[in-house]
């Protein structure tokens, strides 16, 4: 399934698979996003799967928001994200 990103103002909805193959779509959409917006909300509710490259891309985007003193929220799939955060070894395996 291809990756589709739609938006309305500062709310972005990601649908499909966020992986190494679709990373260019993600990076093109969010390139220099914090030069245009001061707040950003990303919904990952419709993301079917995400590999370590997708997690890393979201992490890098979050780090950019922090570095530029911007606000960023990721919503959706709370249980999956919560599981990764509670299991540091799994997070290490995803990011490395």
mmCIF file of N, CA and C in Angstrom:
data_model
loop_
_atom_site.group_PDB
_atom_site.id
_atom_site.type_symbol
_atom_site.label_atom_id
_atom_site.label_comp_id
_atom_site.label_asym_id
_atom_site.label_seq_id
_atom_site.Cartn_x
_atom_site.Cartn_y
_atom_site.Cartn_z
ATOM 1 N N UNK A 1 0.840 -1.181 0.000
ATOM 2 C CA UNK A 1 0.000 0.000 0.000
ATOM 3 C C UNK A 1 0.885 1.245 0.000
ATOM 4 N N UNK A 2 0.597 2.171 -0.880
ATOM 5 C CA UNK A 2 1.385 3.389 -0.971
ATOM 6 C C UNK A 2 1.086 4.315 0.200
ATOM 7 N N UNK A 3 1.975 5.264 0.418
ATOM 8 C CA UNK A 3 1.810 6.235 1.486
ATOM 9 C C UNK A 3 1.113 7.469 0.927
ATOM 10 N N UNK A 4 0.057 7.899 1.617
ATOM 11 C CA UNK A 4 -0.658 9.118 1.228
ATOM 12 C C UNK A 4 -0.689 10.056 2.424
ATOM 13 N N UNK A 5 -0.399 11.318 2.155
ATOM 14 C CA UNK A 5 -0.421 12.324 3.210
ATOM 15 C C UNK A 5 -1.345 13.453 2.769
ATOM 16 N N UNK A 6 -2.364 13.703 3.571
ATOM 17 C CA UNK A 6 -3.278 14.807 3.294
ATOM 18 C C UNK A 6 -3.182 15.804 4.440
ATOM 19 N N UNK A 7 -3.559 17.044 4.149
ATOM 20 C CA UNK A 7 -3.489 18.023 5.221
ATOM 21 C C UNK A 7 -4.541 19.109 5.073
ATOM 22 N N UNK A 8 -4.840 19.712 6.190
ATOM 23 C CA UNK A 8 -5.684 20.893 6.276
ATOM 24 C C UNK A 8 -5.019 21.797 7.311
ATOM 25 N N UNK A 9 -4.476 22.903 6.834
ATOM 26 C CA UNK A 9 -3.717 23.826 7.680
ATOM 27 C C UNK A 9 -2.536 23.091 8.318
ATOM 28 N N UNK A 10 -2.522 22.982 9.637
ATOM 29 C CA UNK A 10 -1.384 22.340 10.305
ATOM 30 C C UNK A 10 -1.678 20.907 10.762
ATOM 31 N N UNK A 11 -2.784 20.317 10.286
ATOM 32 C CA UNK A 11 -3.148 18.936 10.625
ATOM 33 C C UNK A 11 -2.867 18.038 9.423
ATOM 34 N N UNK A 12 -2.001 17.046 9.623
ATOM 35 C CA UNK A 12 -1.616 16.124 8.557
ATOM 36 C C UNK A 12 -2.078 14.720 8.917
ATOM 37 N N UNK A 13 -2.606 14.013 7.920
ATOM 38 C CA UNK A 13 -3.071 12.641 8.121
ATOM 39 C C UNK A 13 -2.253 11.727 7.213
ATOM 40 N N UNK A 14 -1.615 10.736 7.819
ATOM 41 C CA UNK A 14 -0.790 9.789 7.074
ATOM 42 C C UNK A 14 -1.560 8.483 6.944
ATOM 43 N N UNK A 15 -1.597 7.960 5.733
ATOM 44 C CA UNK A 15 -2.322 6.717 5.469
ATOM 45 C C UNK A 15 -1.434 5.796 4.637
ATOM 46 N N UNK A 16 -1.384 4.524 5.028
ATOM 47 C CA UNK A 16 -0.613 3.543 4.273
ATOM 48 C C UNK A 16 0.542 2.992 5.082
ATOM 49 N N UNK A 17 1.630 2.704 4.398
ATOM 50 C CA UNK A 17 2.807 2.115 5.031
ATOM 51 C C UNK A 17 3.933 3.135 5.061
ATOM 52 N N UNK A 18 4.419 3.423 6.263
ATOM 53 C CA UNK A 18 5.550 4.331 6.430
ATOM 54 C C UNK A 18 6.786 3.465 6.626
ATOM 55 N N UNK A 19 7.524 3.282 5.546
ATOM 56 C CA UNK A 19 8.689 2.400 5.581
ATOM 57 C C UNK A 19 9.794 2.962 4.689
ATOM 58 N N UNK A 20 10.864 2.220 4.555
ATOM 59 C CA UNK A 20 12.013 2.675 3.774
ATOM 60 C C UNK A 20 11.606 3.039 2.347
ATOM 61 N N UNK A 21 10.713 2.265 1.775
ATOM 62 C CA UNK A 21 10.285 2.482 0.395
ATOM 63 C C UNK A 21 9.496 3.785 0.234
ATOM 64 N N UNK A 22 8.707 4.152 1.230
ATOM 65 C CA UNK A 22 7.860 5.345 1.129
ATOM 66 C C UNK A 22 8.448 6.569 1.829
ATOM 67 N N UNK A 23 9.654 6.446 2.336
ATOM 68 C CA UNK A 23 10.270 7.515 3.112
ATOM 69 C C UNK A 23 10.413 8.816 2.330
ATOM 70 N N UNK A 24 10.667 8.726 1.034
ATOM 71 C CA UNK A 24 10.841 9.945 0.231
ATOM 72 C C UNK A 24 9.555 10.772 0.197
ATOM 73 N N UNK A 25 8.402 10.116 0.175
ATOM 74 C CA UNK A 25 7.116 10.829 0.199
ATOM 75 C C UNK A 25 6.990 11.602 1.510
ATOM 76 N N UNK A 26 7.309 10.939 2.615
ATOM 77 C CA UNK A 26 7.238 11.561 3.936
ATOM 78 C C UNK A 26 8.192 12.747 4.025
ATOM 79 N N UNK A 27 9.432 12.538 3.628
ATOM 80 C CA UNK A 27 10.437 13.599 3.735
ATOM 81 C C UNK A 27 10.113 14.785 2.836
ATOM 82 N N UNK A 28 9.611 14.530 1.638
ATOM 83 C CA UNK A 28 9.230 15.630 0.747
ATOM 84 C C UNK A 28 8.096 16.459 1.341
ATOM 85 N N UNK A 29 7.138 15.800 1.958
ATOM 86 C CA UNK A 29 5.989 16.503 2.536
ATOM 87 C C UNK A 29 6.395 17.383 3.711
ATOM 88 N N UNK A 30 7.303 16.885 4.536
ATOM 89 C CA UNK A 30 7.641 17.594 5.765
ATOM 90 C C UNK A 30 8.966 18.356 5.702
ATOM 91 N N UNK A 31 9.561 18.428 4.531
ATOM 92 C CA UNK A 31 10.807 19.182 4.369
ATOM 93 C C UNK A 31 10.543 20.658 4.683
ATOM 94 N N UNK A 32 11.317 21.216 5.563
ATOM 95 C CA UNK A 32 11.216 22.632 5.959
ATOM 96 C C UNK A 32 9.833 23.014 6.494
ATOM 97 N N UNK A 33 9.105 22.065 7.041
ATOM 98 C CA UNK A 33 7.743 22.321 7.525
ATOM 99 C C UNK A 33 7.722 23.363 8.636
ATOM 100 N N UNK A 34 8.742 23.384 9.469
ATOM 101 C CA UNK A 34 8.744 24.308 10.598
ATOM 102 C C UNK A 34 9.168 25.720 10.201
ATOM 103 N N UNK A 35 9.554 25.904 8.948
ATOM 104 C CA UNK A 35 9.761 27.259 8.438
ATOM 105 C C UNK A 35 8.420 27.871 8.028
ATOM 106 N N UNK A 36 7.413 27.021 7.835
ATOM 107 C CA UNK A 36 6.082 27.483 7.421
ATOM 108 C C UNK A 36 5.068 27.455 8.559
ATOM 109 N N UNK A 37 5.231 26.524 9.497
ATOM 110 C CA UNK A 37 4.256 26.342 10.575
ATOM 111 C C UNK A 37 4.931 26.410 11.939
ATOM 112 N N UNK A 38 4.192 26.901 12.921
ATOM 113 C CA UNK A 38 4.733 26.899 14.284
ATOM 114 C C UNK A 38 4.175 25.742 15.107
ATOM 115 N N UNK A 39 3.046 25.186 14.663
ATOM 116 C CA UNK A 39 2.481 24.000 15.307
ATOM 117 C C UNK A 39 2.137 22.971 14.236
ATOM 118 N N UNK A 40 2.292 21.719 14.593
ATOM 119 C CA UNK A 40 2.069 20.630 13.646
ATOM 120 C C UNK A 40 1.423 19.464 14.384
ATOM 121 N N UNK A 41 0.358 18.927 13.806
ATOM 122 C CA UNK A 41 -0.282 17.724 14.334
ATOM 123 C C UNK A 41 -0.301 16.682 13.231
ATOM 124 N N UNK A 42 0.183 15.488 13.554
ATOM 125 C CA UNK A 42 0.226 14.390 12.593
ATOM 126 C C UNK A 42 -0.601 13.232 13.142
ATOM 127 N N UNK A 43 -1.565 12.783 12.349
ATOM 128 C CA UNK A 43 -2.354 11.608 12.715
ATOM 129 C C UNK A 43 -1.759 10.389 12.015
ATOM 130 N N UNK A 44 -1.429 9.374 12.803
ATOM 131 C CA UNK A 44 -0.919 8.123 12.242
ATOM 132 C C UNK A 44 -1.938 6.995 12.440
ATOM 133 N N UNK A 45 -3.175 7.382 12.684
ATOM 134 C CA UNK A 45 -4.248 6.407 12.914
ATOM 135 C C UNK A 45 -4.407 5.432 11.747
ATOM 136 N N UNK A 46 -4.226 5.917 10.520
ATOM 137 C CA UNK A 46 -4.422 5.078 9.337
ATOM 138 C C UNK A 46 -3.121 4.501 8.775
ATOM 139 N N UNK A 47 -2.055 4.564 9.556
ATOM 140 C CA UNK A 47 -0.804 3.932 9.140
ATOM 141 C C UNK A 47 -0.957 2.430 9.361
ATOM 142 N N UNK A 48 -0.816 1.660 8.294
ATOM 143 C CA UNK A 48 -1.001 0.204 8.374
ATOM 144 C C UNK A 48 0.218 -0.485 8.972
ATOM 145 N N UNK A 49 1.408 0.042 8.651
ATOM 146 C CA UNK A 49 2.638 -0.506 9.220
ATOM 147 C C UNK A 49 3.715 0.563 9.172
ATOM 148 N N UNK A 50 4.693 0.392 10.070
ATOM 149 C CA UNK A 50 5.796 1.338 10.142
ATOM 150 C C UNK A 50 7.054 0.563 10.520
ATOM 151 N N UNK A 51 8.087 0.682 9.710
ATOM 152 C CA UNK A 51 9.346 0.019 10.043
ATOM 153 C C UNK A 51 10.258 1.001 10.781
ATOM 154 N N UNK A 52 11.474 0.578 11.051
ATOM 155 C CA UNK A 52 12.400 1.416 11.815
ATOM 156 C C UNK A 52 12.723 2.717 11.104
ATOM 157 N N UNK A 53 12.676 2.720 9.779
ATOM 158 C CA UNK A 53 12.943 3.938 9.019
ATOM 159 C C UNK A 53 11.817 4.955 9.230
ATOM 160 N N UNK A 54 10.590 4.475 9.308
ATOM 161 C CA UNK A 54 9.452 5.350 9.580
ATOM 162 C C UNK A 54 9.501 5.930 10.982
ATOM 163 N N UNK A 55 9.836 5.097 11.957
ATOM 164 C CA UNK A 55 9.965 5.562 13.338
ATOM 165 C C UNK A 55 11.075 6.600 13.425
ATOM 166 N N UNK A 56 12.177 6.331 12.755
ATOM 167 C CA UNK A 56 13.306 7.268 12.773
ATOM 168 C C UNK A 56 12.919 8.598 12.132
ATOM 169 N N UNK A 57 12.161 8.565 11.042
ATOM 170 C CA UNK A 57 11.728 9.798 10.374
ATOM 171 C C UNK A 57 10.846 10.636 11.299
ATOM 172 N N UNK A 58 9.923 9.995 12.007
ATOM 173 C CA UNK A 58 9.081 10.716 12.964
ATOM 174 C C UNK A 58 9.917 11.282 14.107
ATOM 175 N N UNK A 59 10.889 10.512 14.569
ATOM 176 C CA UNK A 59 11.777 10.967 15.637
ATOM 177 C C UNK A 59 12.576 12.181 15.192
ATOM 178 N N UNK A 60 13.108 12.133 13.984
ATOM 179 C CA UNK A 60 13.882 13.259 13.460
ATOM 180 C C UNK A 60 13.016 14.506 13.315
ATOM 181 N N UNK A 61 11.779 14.325 12.882
ATOM 182 C CA UNK A 61 10.862 15.457 12.757
ATOM 183 C C UNK A 61 10.574 16.053 14.133
ATOM 184 N N UNK A 62 10.380 15.194 15.119
ATOM 185 C CA UNK A 62 10.168 15.662 16.495
ATOM 186 C C UNK A 62 11.389 16.424 16.998
ATOM 187 N N UNK A 63 12.575 15.890 16.745
ATOM 188 C CA UNK A 63 13.800 16.556 17.183
ATOM 189 C C UNK A 63 13.956 17.924 16.523
ATOM 190 N N UNK A 64 13.564 18.027 15.260
ATOM 191 C CA UNK A 64 13.608 19.317 14.564
ATOM 192 C C UNK A 64 12.651 20.307 15.225
ATOM 193 N N UNK A 65 11.463 19.839 15.600
ATOM 194 C CA UNK A 65 10.496 20.704 16.283
ATOM 195 C C UNK A 65 11.078 21.227 17.593
ATOM 196 N N UNK A 66 11.699 20.356 18.354
ATOM 197 C CA UNK A 66 12.301 20.756 19.627
ATOM 198 C C UNK A 66 13.421 21.764 19.388
ATOM 199 N N UNK A 67 14.283 21.490 18.416
ATOM 200 C CA UNK A 67 15.418 22.371 18.125
ATOM 201 C C UNK A 67 14.968 23.760 17.683
ATOM 202 N N UNK A 68 13.834 23.823 16.989
ATOM 203 C CA UNK A 68 13.335 25.108 16.484
ATOM 204 C C UNK A 68 12.263 25.712 17.394
ATOM 205 N N UNK A 69 12.087 25.101 18.575
ATOM 206 C CA UNK A 69 11.110 25.568 19.556
ATOM 207 C C UNK A 69 9.697 25.645 18.967
ATOM 208 N N UNK A 70 9.318 24.606 18.224
ATOM 209 C CA UNK A 70 7.995 24.502 17.610
ATOM 210 C C UNK A 70 7.201 23.417 18.325
ATOM 211 N N UNK A 71 5.903 23.416 18.122
ATOM 212 C CA UNK A 71 5.024 22.440 18.755
ATOM 213 C C UNK A 71 4.650 21.352 17.750
ATOM 214 N N UNK A 72 4.786 20.091 18.175
ATOM 215 C CA UNK A 72 4.433 18.964 17.313
ATOM 216 C C UNK A 72 3.729 17.899 18.138
ATOM 217 N N UNK A 73 2.620 17.386 17.607
ATOM 218 C CA UNK A 73 1.881 16.308 18.268
ATOM 219 C C UNK A 73 1.656 15.185 17.274
ATOM 220 N N UNK A 74 1.818 13.951 17.747
ATOM 221 C CA UNK A 74 1.515 12.765 16.950
ATOM 222 C C UNK A 74 0.346 12.080 17.638
ATOM 223 N N UNK A 75 -0.730 11.860 16.881
ATOM 224 C CA UNK A 75 -1.916 11.243 17.466
ATOM 225 C C UNK A 75 -2.252 9.958 16.726
ATOM 226 N N UNK A 76 -2.887 9.027 17.450
ATOM 227 C CA UNK A 76 -3.304 7.758 16.860
ATOM 228 C C UNK A 76 -2.387 6.624 17.251
ATOM 229 N N UNK A 77 -2.897 5.426 17.171
ATOM 230 C CA UNK A 77 -2.148 4.207 17.469
ATOM 231 C C UNK A 77 -1.449 4.269 18.820
ATOM 232 N N UNK A 78 -2.151 4.795 19.798
ATOM 233 C CA UNK A 78 -1.555 4.994 21.112
ATOM 234 C C UNK A 78 -1.036 3.690 21.700
ATOM 235 N N UNK A 79 -1.751 2.632 21.558
ATOM 236 C CA UNK A 79 -1.347 1.361 22.157
ATOM 237 C C UNK A 79 -0.021 0.888 21.574
ATOM 238 N N UNK A 80 0.148 0.970 20.265
ATOM 239 C CA UNK A 80 1.392 0.516 19.646
ATOM 240 C C UNK A 80 2.565 1.378 20.074
ATOM 241 N N UNK A 81 2.390 2.696 20.070
ATOM 242 C CA UNK A 81 3.468 3.590 20.486
ATOM 243 C C UNK A 81 3.781 3.367 21.958
ATOM 244 N N UNK A 82 2.770 3.220 22.796
ATOM 245 C CA UNK A 82 2.948 3.007 24.223
ATOM 246 C C UNK A 82 3.739 1.726 24.475
ATOM 247 N N UNK A 83 3.462 0.693 23.723
ATOM 248 C CA UNK A 83 4.180 -0.573 23.861
ATOM 249 C C UNK A 83 5.655 -0.396 23.535
ATOM 250 N N UNK A 84 5.953 0.339 22.482
ATOM 251 C CA UNK A 84 7.348 0.574 22.109
ATOM 252 C C UNK A 84 8.061 1.349 23.204
ATOM 253 N N UNK A 85 7.411 2.378 23.739
ATOM 254 C CA UNK A 85 8.036 3.197 24.774
ATOM 255 C C UNK A 85 8.266 2.386 26.040
ATOM 256 N N UNK A 86 7.338 1.505 26.394
ATOM 257 C CA UNK A 86 7.490 0.705 27.608
ATOM 258 C C UNK A 86 8.542 -0.385 27.472
ATOM 259 N N UNK A 87 8.905 -0.737 26.269
ATOM 260 C CA UNK A 87 9.876 -1.794 26.049
ATOM 261 C C UNK A 87 11.128 -1.203 25.398
ATOM 262 N N UNK A 88 12.085 -0.705 26.195
ATOM 263 C CA UNK A 88 13.268 -0.047 25.643
ATOM 264 C C UNK A 88 14.063 -0.928 24.683
ATOM 265 N N UNK A 89 14.146 -2.233 24.924
ATOM 266 C CA UNK A 89 14.898 -3.101 24.025
ATOM 267 C C UNK A 89 14.240 -3.119 22.650
ATOM 268 N N UNK A 90 12.931 -3.168 22.616
ATOM 269 C CA UNK A 90 12.224 -3.151 21.335
ATOM 270 C C UNK A 90 12.467 -1.821 20.622
ATOM 271 N N UNK A 91 12.432 -0.716 21.364
ATOM 272 C CA UNK A 91 12.694 0.586 20.768
ATOM 273 C C UNK A 91 14.106 0.625 20.202
ATOM 274 N N UNK A 92 15.070 0.087 20.944
ATOM 275 C CA UNK A 92 16.448 0.035 20.464
ATOM 276 C C UNK A 92 16.522 -0.752 19.162
ATOM 277 N N UNK A 93 15.843 -1.876 19.087
ATOM 278 C CA UNK A 93 15.849 -2.698 17.878
ATOM 279 C C UNK A 93 15.195 -1.978 16.707
ATOM 280 N N UNK A 94 14.177 -1.165 16.967
ATOM 281 C CA UNK A 94 13.499 -0.427 15.902
ATOM 282 C C UNK A 94 14.399 0.672 15.365
ATOM 283 N N UNK A 95 15.085 1.383 16.253
ATOM 284 C CA UNK A 95 15.888 2.524 15.832
ATOM 285 C C UNK A 95 17.254 2.143 15.280
ATOM 286 N N UNK A 96 17.756 0.965 15.616
ATOM 287 C CA UNK A 96 19.112 0.588 15.177
ATOM 288 C C UNK A 96 19.094 -0.323 13.968
#
